[in-house]
mmCIF file of C-alpha atoms in Angstrom:
data_model
loop_
_atom_site.group_PDB
_atom_site.id
_atom_site.type_symbol
_atom_site.label_atom_id
_atom_site.label_comp_id
_atom_site.label_asym_id
_atom_site.label_seq_id
_atom_site.Cartn_x
_atom_site.Cartn_y
_atom_site.Cartn_z
ATOM 1 C CA MET A 3 -26.850 13.242 -13.881
ATOM 2 C CA THR A 4 -23.199 12.607 -14.848
ATOM 3 C CA PRO A 5 -20.934 14.462 -12.446
ATOM 4 C CA ARG A 6 -18.364 16.979 -13.957
ATOM 5 C CA ALA A 7 -15.458 15.274 -12.388
ATOM 6 C CA SER A 8 -14.515 12.253 -10.154
ATOM 7 C CA VAL A 9 -12.335 12.965 -7.360
ATOM 8 C CA VAL A 10 -10.202 9.599 -6.768
ATOM 9 C CA ILE A 11 -8.515 9.367 -3.087
ATOM 10 C CA PRO A 12 -6.180 6.492 -2.525
ATOM 11 C CA LEU A 13 -5.998 5.587 1.155
ATOM 12 C CA TYR A 14 -3.620 3.765 3.282
ATOM 13 C CA ASN A 15 -4.099 4.665 6.977
ATOM 14 C CA GLN A 16 -3.670 8.144 8.319
ATOM 15 C CA VAL A 17 -7.521 8.599 8.886
ATOM 16 C CA ALA A 18 -7.172 11.864 10.626
ATOM 17 C CA LEU A 19 -5.773 13.292 7.387
ATOM 18 C CA THR A 20 -8.522 11.648 5.409
ATOM 19 C CA ARG A 21 -11.246 13.204 7.553
ATOM 20 C CA ALA A 22 -9.595 16.733 7.145
ATOM 21 C CA CYS A 23 -9.325 15.903 3.333
ATOM 22 C CA LEU A 24 -12.952 15.210 3.028
ATOM 23 C CA ALA A 25 -14.219 17.918 5.281
ATOM 24 C CA ALA A 26 -12.061 20.528 3.119
ATOM 25 C CA LEU A 27 -13.881 19.024 0.053
ATOM 26 C CA GLU A 28 -17.119 19.367 1.556
ATOM 27 C CA ARG A 29 -16.583 22.922 2.542
ATOM 28 C CA ALA A 30 -15.405 23.795 -0.939
ATOM 29 C CA GLY A 31 -18.473 22.204 -2.294
ATOM 30 C CA LEU A 32 -19.355 18.703 -3.792
ATOM 31 C CA ASP A 33 -21.936 19.762 -6.206
ATOM 32 C CA ASP A 34 -21.470 17.757 -9.640
ATOM 33 C CA LEU A 35 -18.288 15.948 -7.848
ATOM 34 C CA GLU A 36 -18.286 12.275 -7.486
ATOM 35 C CA LEU A 37 -16.092 10.955 -4.591
ATOM 36 C CA VAL A 38 -14.213 7.796 -5.298
ATOM 37 C CA LEU A 39 -12.154 6.257 -2.166
ATOM 38 C CA VAL A 40 -9.900 3.494 -2.784
ATOM 39 C CA ASP A 41 -8.539 1.822 0.593
ATOM 40 C CA ASN A 42 -5.448 -0.165 0.333
ATOM 41 C CA GLY A 43 -5.942 -2.410 3.430
ATOM 42 C CA SER A 44 -5.879 0.317 6.265
ATOM 43 C CA THR A 45 -5.784 -0.910 9.706
ATOM 44 C CA ASP A 46 -6.206 2.527 11.722
ATOM 45 C CA GLY A 47 -9.972 2.938 11.773
ATOM 46 C CA THR A 48 -10.378 4.204 8.128
ATOM 47 C CA ASP A 49 -12.687 1.593 7.346
ATOM 48 C CA ALA A 50 -15.191 2.864 9.820
ATOM 49 C CA LEU A 51 -14.830 6.234 8.243
ATOM 50 C CA LEU A 52 -15.593 4.421 4.895
ATOM 51 C CA ARG A 53 -18.766 3.190 6.281
ATOM 52 C CA GLN A 54 -19.878 6.542 7.353
ATOM 53 C CA VAL A 55 -19.354 7.955 3.784
ATOM 54 C CA GLU A 56 -20.381 4.818 1.612
ATOM 55 C CA GLY A 57 -23.695 6.202 0.875
ATOM 56 C CA SER A 58 -22.325 9.342 -0.707
ATOM 57 C CA ALA A 59 -19.041 8.129 -2.218
ATOM 58 C CA ARG A 60 -18.031 5.205 -4.050
ATOM 59 C CA VAL A 61 -15.832 2.898 -2.110
ATOM 60 C CA VAL A 62 -13.171 0.366 -3.188
ATOM 61 C CA ARG A 63 -11.440 -1.810 -0.605
ATOM 62 C CA ASN A 64 -8.355 -3.848 -1.098
ATOM 63 C CA GLU A 65 -7.220 -6.635 1.286
ATOM 64 C CA GLY A 66 -3.569 -5.264 1.237
ATOM 65 C CA ASN A 67 -1.520 -2.180 0.083
ATOM 66 C CA LEU A 68 -1.359 -2.354 -3.506
ATOM 67 C CA GLY A 69 0.347 0.838 -3.891
ATOM 68 C CA PHE A 70 -0.472 4.396 -5.117
ATOM 69 C CA ALA A 71 -0.588 3.349 -8.867
ATOM 70 C CA THR A 72 -2.700 0.550 -8.679
ATOM 71 C CA ALA A 73 -5.376 2.284 -6.162
ATOM 72 C CA CYS A 74 -5.557 5.070 -8.524
ATOM 73 C CA ASN A 75 -6.117 2.941 -11.604
ATOM 74 C CA GLN A 76 -8.959 1.063 -9.600
ATOM 75 C CA GLY A 77 -10.342 4.491 -8.589
ATOM 76 C CA ALA A 78 -10.335 5.604 -12.403
ATOM 77 C CA GLU A 79 -12.092 2.542 -13.502
ATOM 78 C CA VAL A 80 -14.982 2.884 -11.271
ATOM 79 C CA ALA A 81 -15.405 6.658 -11.868
ATOM 80 C CA SER A 82 -18.147 7.714 -13.913
ATOM 81 C CA ALA A 83 -17.216 11.385 -14.798
ATOM 82 C CA PRO A 84 -15.396 12.380 -17.816
ATOM 83 C CA VAL A 85 -12.617 13.967 -15.807
ATOM 84 C CA VAL A 86 -10.801 12.286 -12.924
ATOM 85 C CA VAL A 87 -8.896 14.349 -10.265
ATOM 86 C CA PHE A 88 -6.347 12.253 -8.269
ATOM 87 C CA LEU A 89 -5.963 13.749 -4.823
ATOM 88 C CA ASN A 90 -3.627 12.766 -2.094
ATOM 89 C CA ASN A 91 -5.506 12.225 1.296
ATOM 90 C CA ASP A 92 -2.869 14.502 3.042
ATOM 91 C CA THR A 93 -4.397 17.455 1.089
ATOM 92 C CA GLU A 94 -7.110 20.280 1.938
ATOM 93 C CA VAL A 95 -8.625 21.986 -0.996
ATOM 94 C CA HIS A 96 -9.382 25.747 -1.107
ATOM 95 C CA ASP A 97 -12.508 27.243 -2.480
ATOM 96 C CA GLY A 98 -12.484 27.250 -6.260
ATOM 97 C CA TRP A 99 -10.039 24.812 -6.665
ATOM 98 C CA VAL A 100 -11.644 22.393 -9.081
ATOM 99 C CA GLU A 101 -12.934 24.664 -11.751
ATOM 100 C CA PRO A 102 -9.438 25.585 -13.258
ATOM 101 C CA LEU A 103 -8.472 22.074 -13.506
ATOM 102 C CA VAL A 104 -11.656 20.840 -15.359
ATOM 103 C CA ALA A 105 -11.496 23.871 -17.562
ATOM 104 C CA ALA A 106 -7.856 23.043 -18.348
ATOM 105 C CA THR A 107 -8.680 19.324 -19.254
ATOM 106 C CA GLU A 108 -11.025 20.410 -21.825
ATOM 107 C CA ASP A 109 -8.453 21.843 -23.953
ATOM 108 C CA PRO A 110 -7.134 19.124 -26.493
ATOM 109 C CA ALA A 111 -3.608 20.333 -26.163
ATOM 110 C CA VAL A 112 -3.611 19.504 -22.327
ATOM 111 C CA GLY A 113 -2.581 16.039 -21.045
ATOM 112 C CA VAL A 114 -2.850 16.616 -17.244
ATOM 113 C CA ALA A 115 -3.681 19.677 -15.028
ATOM 114 C CA GLY A 116 -2.366 20.307 -11.589
ATOM 115 C CA SER A 117 -2.713 22.643 -8.670
ATOM 116 C CA ARG A 118 -0.649 25.158 -6.783
ATOM 117 C CA LEU A 119 0.097 23.216 -3.542
ATOM 118 C CA LEU A 120 1.258 24.936 -0.397
ATOM 119 C CA TYR A 121 2.597 23.800 3.071
ATOM 120 C CA GLU A 122 0.416 24.482 6.084
ATOM 121 C CA ASP A 123 2.780 27.589 6.662
ATOM 122 C CA GLY A 124 1.685 29.108 3.223
ATOM 123 C CA ARG A 125 5.057 28.603 1.400
ATOM 124 C CA VAL A 126 5.159 26.812 -1.838
ATOM 125 C CA GLN A 127 5.391 22.961 -1.950
ATOM 126 C CA HIS A 128 4.260 22.658 -5.678
ATOM 127 C CA ALA A 129 4.305 25.143 -8.335
ATOM 128 C CA GLY A 130 5.083 22.764 -11.249
ATOM 129 C CA MET A 131 8.203 20.627 -11.961
ATOM 130 C CA ALA A 132 10.783 20.721 -14.498
ATOM 131 C CA LEU A 133 13.155 17.887 -15.881
ATOM 132 C CA MET A 134 16.843 18.125 -14.844
ATOM 133 C CA PRO A 135 19.822 16.977 -16.954
ATOM 134 C CA GLY A 136 20.061 13.193 -16.436
ATOM 135 C CA ALA A 137 16.271 12.838 -16.262
ATOM 136 C CA GLN A 138 15.938 14.044 -12.887
ATOM 137 C CA PRO A 139 12.660 15.719 -11.874
ATOM 138 C CA ILE A 140 12.699 18.799 -9.703
ATOM 139 C CA HIS A 141 10.198 21.086 -8.205
ATOM 140 C CA LEU A 142 10.024 24.583 -9.168
ATOM 141 C CA HIS A 143 10.304 27.686 -6.600
ATOM 142 C CA ARG A 144 9.785 25.079 -3.571
ATOM 143 C CA GLY A 145 9.806 27.222 -0.176
ATOM 144 C CA ALA A 146 8.775 30.627 -1.793
ATOM 145 C CA PRO A 147 6.014 32.526 -0.476
ATOM 146 C CA GLY A 148 2.701 31.022 -1.645
ATOM 147 C CA ASP A 149 1.396 34.249 -3.205
ATOM 148 C CA HIS A 150 4.666 35.133 -5.328
ATOM 149 C CA PRO A 151 3.865 36.223 -8.999
ATOM 150 C CA ALA A 152 5.926 33.455 -10.245
ATOM 151 C CA VAL A 153 3.675 30.559 -8.613
ATOM 152 C CA ALA A 154 0.409 32.425 -8.677
ATOM 153 C CA ARG A 155 0.139 32.432 -12.708
ATOM 154 C CA SER A 156 -0.632 29.462 -14.719
ATOM 155 C CA ARG A 157 1.776 28.014 -17.461
ATOM 156 C CA ASP A 158 2.161 25.168 -19.637
ATOM 157 C CA LEU A 159 5.114 22.648 -18.530
ATOM 158 C CA ARG A 160 5.834 18.996 -19.017
ATOM 159 C CA LEU A 161 5.703 17.699 -15.412
ATOM 160 C CA LEU A 162 3.420 18.094 -12.465
ATOM 161 C CA THR A 163 2.783 16.194 -9.059
ATOM 162 C CA GLY A 164 0.262 13.652 -8.519
ATOM 163 C CA ALA A 165 -0.880 14.981 -5.342
ATOM 164 C CA CYS A 166 -3.747 16.830 -7.296
ATOM 165 C CA LEU A 167 -3.671 15.846 -10.819
ATOM 166 C CA ALA A 168 -6.529 16.197 -13.197
ATOM 167 C CA VAL A 169 -6.919 14.237 -16.615
ATOM 168 C CA ASP A 170 -9.557 13.388 -19.101
ATOM 169 C CA ARG A 171 -10.577 9.950 -17.907
ATOM 170 C CA ALA A 172 -10.734 8.262 -21.509
ATOM 171 C CA LEU A 173 -7.263 9.718 -22.331
ATOM 172 C CA PHE A 174 -5.953 8.220 -19.002
ATOM 173 C CA ARG A 175 -7.259 4.911 -19.743
ATOM 174 C CA SER A 176 -5.820 4.902 -23.244
ATOM 175 C CA LYS A 177 -2.415 5.337 -21.811
ATOM 176 C CA GLY A 178 -2.689 2.460 -19.549
ATOM 177 C CA GLY A 179 -3.105 4.750 -16.392
ATOM 178 C CA PHE A 180 -0.079 4.995 -13.797
ATOM 179 C CA ASP A 181 2.488 2.413 -14.220
ATOM 180 C CA PRO A 182 2.606 0.180 -11.062
ATOM 181 C CA ALA A 183 6.182 -0.655 -11.909
ATOM 182 C CA PHE A 184 6.817 2.583 -9.819
ATOM 183 C CA GLN A 185 6.130 1.828 -6.088
ATOM 184 C CA ASN A 186 4.725 4.984 -4.523
ATOM 185 C CA GLY A 187 6.815 7.427 -6.274
ATOM 186 C CA TYR A 188 7.648 8.760 -9.891
ATOM 187 C CA GLU A 189 4.320 7.385 -11.312
ATOM 188 C CA ASP A 190 2.926 10.790 -11.599
ATOM 189 C CA VAL A 191 5.919 12.391 -13.575
ATOM 190 C CA ASP A 192 6.241 9.074 -15.609
ATOM 191 C CA LEU A 193 2.538 9.636 -16.649
ATOM 192 C CA CYS A 194 3.289 13.242 -17.540
ATOM 193 C CA MET A 195 6.292 12.107 -19.694
ATOM 194 C CA ARG A 196 3.932 9.487 -21.561
ATOM 195 C CA LEU A 197 1.709 12.189 -22.423
ATOM 196 C CA ALA A 198 4.270 14.605 -23.343
ATOM 197 C CA ARG A 199 5.543 11.971 -25.913
ATOM 198 C CA ALA A 200 2.120 12.037 -27.465
ATOM 199 C CA GLY A 201 2.333 15.610 -27.860
ATOM 200 C CA ARG A 202 0.290 16.657 -24.781
ATOM 201 C CA ILE A 203 1.363 19.494 -22.337
ATOM 202 C CA ALA A 204 0.848 19.565 -18.570
ATOM 203 C CA ARG A 205 -0.843 22.699 -17.480
ATOM 204 C CA TYR A 206 -0.114 24.353 -14.119
ATOM 205 C CA CYS A 207 -3.184 26.090 -12.878
ATOM 206 C CA GLY A 208 -1.840 28.664 -10.287
ATOM 207 C CA ASP A 209 -5.518 29.730 -9.529
ATOM 208 C CA SER A 210 -6.165 26.425 -8.024
ATOM 209 C CA VAL A 211 -4.967 26.141 -4.522
ATOM 210 C CA VAL A 212 -4.503 23.190 -2.311
ATOM 211 C CA THR A 213 -2.921 22.707 1.156
ATOM 212 C CA HIS A 214 -0.404 19.664 1.156
ATOM 213 C CA HIS A 215 0.599 18.168 4.322
ATOM 214 C CA GLU A 216 3.556 16.623 2.554
ATOM 215 C CA GLY A 217 5.634 13.754 4.013
ATOM 216 C CA ARG A 218 2.766 12.510 6.493
ATOM 217 C CA SER A 219 2.575 9.287 4.800
ATOM 218 C CA GLY A 220 5.550 6.625 5.197
ATOM 219 C CA GLY A 221 7.041 4.051 3.074
ATOM 220 C CA ARG A 222 8.088 6.303 0.001
ATOM 221 C CA SER A 223 11.836 6.561 1.225
ATOM 222 C CA ALA A 224 12.204 2.703 0.898
ATOM 223 C CA THR A 225 11.572 2.619 -2.907
ATOM 224 C CA GLU A 226 12.744 6.136 -3.845
ATOM 225 C CA ALA A 227 15.931 5.031 -5.032
ATOM 226 C CA ASP A 228 14.640 2.170 -7.110
ATOM 227 C CA ASN A 229 11.745 4.680 -8.606
ATOM 228 C CA ALA A 230 14.364 7.298 -9.642
ATOM 229 C CA LEU A 231 16.645 4.706 -11.293
ATOM 230 C CA LEU A 232 13.614 3.168 -13.355
ATOM 231 C CA PHE A 233 12.496 6.741 -14.322
ATOM 232 C CA ARG A 234 15.981 7.781 -15.450
ATOM 233 C CA ARG A 235 16.261 4.735 -17.567
ATOM 234 C CA ARG A 236 13.010 5.196 -19.221
ATOM 235 C CA TRP A 237 13.438 8.886 -19.887
ATOM 236 C CA LEU A 238 17.091 9.622 -20.218
ATOM 237 C CA GLY A 239 17.215 10.836 -23.732
ATOM 238 C CA TRP A 240 14.631 13.762 -23.140
ATOM 239 C CA PRO A 241 16.203 17.162 -22.985
ATOM 240 C CA SER A 242 16.178 19.249 -19.659
ATOM 241 C CA ASP A 243 13.736 22.172 -19.547
ATOM 242 C CA TRP A 244 14.596 23.370 -16.034
ATOM 243 C CA ALA A 245 16.912 26.241 -16.964
ATOM 244 C CA GLU A 246 14.430 27.288 -19.765
ATOM 245 C CA LEU A 247 11.354 27.481 -17.231
ATOM 246 C CA LEU A 248 13.455 29.488 -14.781
ATOM 247 C CA ALA A 249 14.462 32.022 -17.312
ATOM 248 C CA GLU A 250 10.918 32.427 -18.216
ATOM 249 C CA ASP A 251 10.375 33.663 -14.630
ATOM 250 C CA GLY A 252 13.361 36.210 -14.981
ATOM 251 C CA LEU A 253 15.976 33.770 -13.224
ATOM 252 C CA ASP A 254 18.866 33.440 -15.030
ATOM 253 C CA ASP A 255 21.496 33.036 -12.688
ATOM 254 C CA VAL A 256 20.761 29.694 -11.450
ATOM 255 C CA GLY A 257 22.524 26.280 -11.651
ATOM 256 C CA TRP A 258 25.143 25.301 -8.910
ATOM 257 C CA ALA A 259 25.616 27.365 -5.792
ATOM 258 C CA GLY A 260 28.701 28.684 -4.254
ATOM 259 C CA CYS A 261 27.606 28.333 -0.765
ATOM 260 C CA ARG A 262 24.500 27.539 1.322
ATOM 261 C CA TRP A 263 22.363 29.722 3.618
ATOM 262 C CA SER A 264 20.206 28.011 6.421
ATOM 263 C CA GLY A 265 18.146 29.877 8.534
ATOM 264 C CA PRO A 266 15.017 31.850 8.745
ATOM 265 C CA LEU A 267 13.898 34.138 5.884
ATOM 266 C CA PHE A 268 10.153 34.569 5.448
ATOM 267 C CA ASP A 269 8.767 34.793 8.967
ATOM 268 C CA GLY A 270 9.328 38.427 9.833
ATOM 269 C CA SER A 271 11.181 37.482 12.890
ATOM 270 C CA PRO A 272 14.597 39.647 13.634
ATOM 271 C CA GLU A 273 16.408 36.482 12.703
ATOM 272 C CA ALA A 274 14.575 36.509 9.281
ATOM 273 C CA GLU A 275 15.425 40.127 8.751
ATOM 274 C CA ALA A 276 19.113 39.256 9.247
ATOM 275 C CA GLY A 277 18.966 36.339 7.261
ATOM 276 C CA LEU A 278 17.553 38.323 4.152
ATOM 277 C CA GLU A 279 20.380 40.918 4.658
ATOM 278 C CA ALA A 280 23.115 38.235 4.871
ATOM 279 C CA VAL A 281 21.733 36.513 1.798
ATOM 280 C CA ALA A 282 21.478 39.670 -0.290
ATOM 281 C CA ARG A 283 25.213 40.487 0.800
ATOM 282 C CA LEU A 284 26.278 37.036 -0.400
ATOM 283 C CA ASP A 285 24.645 37.565 -3.627
ATOM 284 C CA ALA A 286 26.163 41.038 -4.221
ATOM 285 C CA GLU A 287 29.733 39.652 -3.258
ATOM 286 C CA GLY A 288 29.100 36.874 -5.932
ATOM 287 C CA TRP A 289 28.687 33.811 -3.657
ATOM 288 C CA ARG A 290 25.540 32.815 -5.682
ATOM 289 C CA PRO A 291 24.016 31.210 -2.448
ATOM 290 C CA LEU A 292 21.377 28.330 -2.201
ATOM 291 C CA VAL A 293 18.956 28.993 0.519
ATOM 292 C CA ASP A 294 17.494 26.567 3.009
ATOM 293 C CA GLU A 295 14.988 27.739 5.338
ATOM 294 C CA ASP A 296 15.614 24.960 7.875
ATOM 295 C CA VAL A 297 13.629 26.561 10.762
ATOM 296 C CA ARG A 298 10.285 28.092 9.852
ATOM 297 C CA GLY A 299 8.280 30.380 11.745
ATOM 298 C CA PRO A 300 4.564 31.371 10.252
ATOM 299 C CA LEU A 301 4.965 33.159 6.966
ATOM 300 C CA ALA A 302 4.784 36.841 7.446
ATOM 301 C CA PRO A 303 2.041 38.664 5.680
ATOM 302 C CA GLY A 304 3.269 39.988 2.475
ATOM 303 C CA ALA A 305 6.753 38.428 2.923
ATOM 304 C CA ALA A 306 8.929 39.681 0.114
ATOM 305 C CA CYS A 307 11.145 37.353 -2.209
ATOM 306 C CA PRO A 308 12.870 39.256 -4.638
ATOM 307 C CA ASP A 309 14.439 37.850 -7.772
ATOM 308 C CA HIS A 310 18.028 37.207 -6.118
ATOM 309 C CA LEU A 311 16.337 35.236 -3.333
ATOM 310 C CA LEU A 312 13.791 33.350 -5.842
ATOM 311 C CA ALA A 313 16.926 32.298 -7.608
ATOM 312 C CA ALA A 314 18.683 31.097 -4.433
ATOM 313 C CA LEU A 315 15.522 28.996 -3.587
ATOM 314 C CA ASN A 316 15.994 27.315 -7.139
ATOM 315 C CA ARG A 317 19.682 26.894 -7.074
ATOM 316 C CA LEU A 318 21.506 23.386 -6.702
ATOM 317 C CA VAL A 319 24.448 22.271 -4.988
ATOM 318 C CA VAL A 320 26.305 18.728 -4.655
ATOM 319 C CA ALA A 321 28.479 19.187 -1.717
ATOM 320 C CA VAL A 322 29.845 22.354 0.196
ATOM 321 C CA THR A 323 32.902 22.367 2.674
ATOM 322 C CA ASP A 324 32.163 23.489 6.192
ATOM 323 C CA ALA A 325 33.624 26.839 5.352
ATOM 324 C CA GLN A 326 31.129 27.289 2.503
ATOM 325 C CA SER A 327 28.313 26.188 4.673
ATOM 326 C CA LEU A 328 26.879 29.214 6.353
ATOM 327 C CA LYS A 329 24.263 29.172 9.134
ATOM 328 C CA GLY A 330 22.233 32.425 10.371
ATOM 329 C CA ASP A 331 24.662 33.019 13.571
ATOM 330 C CA ASP A 332 27.725 32.791 11.325
ATOM 331 C CA LEU A 333 27.286 36.235 9.941
#
């Protein structure tokens, strides 16, 4: 029987993360799912793990690191399901994660579907993306409590991250898959843009939840500038949708910030309580702060994030003077 979805996981070292990823998939249930593991020449014991699971998963082995795009394209080629879900090996899926993604891809208006991605501490890593002026992709609501209504709801966007991304396999192949001209970055948003050009939307599924251990895999920073330049050159003419999407969430007072606040906010500590009061005071005084929770404790149950704080999480700043940069112990 043909599986309902093929889960394609590109691998390059980080065997401990891969084990945790596979264990989470097993806990959530693998019925009607096909696992496709594509190894880019790992040298850390990943091959031993692949030998253990080879009977229950399709395995593709490359002699060297061919990059994220090529590995994903290889996985899609050997996949047998009508829907392919690309999943990073530094993720751990939650119960019920795959059903919303598969259902979304059945809508002919949808090009790709993606999940709500949370850091280990429960804060938002990905709740959809937007395009800034100058063709700069940016995450929405990064760092907000993961159960905030703005991130828990599903919505139609233009851009999603590739850490957990579902797409109709035939559509993916018809668009040429991920473009290997991008080296371990921007392949996902480039695919979203190509699908948008073809009239397809990107559906963010707030009811599909995945933990993302972002930043555990090395090598991306070396090519980030080149990837960003290639993306901008390709998509510079497209209008920004960033302010429009934030306005849908009731956030009109975004854009450039007047100051930056750094300190704890959502862990329920006395320092966080003081930080929340300070940010509220700055906002009331017209400073329009940007907030950076540079020191994070465990997310407090029911951590509150009112609109002025959500706006502060989404503000931008190019540079500030020392007098404008405020730490928690400054106020």
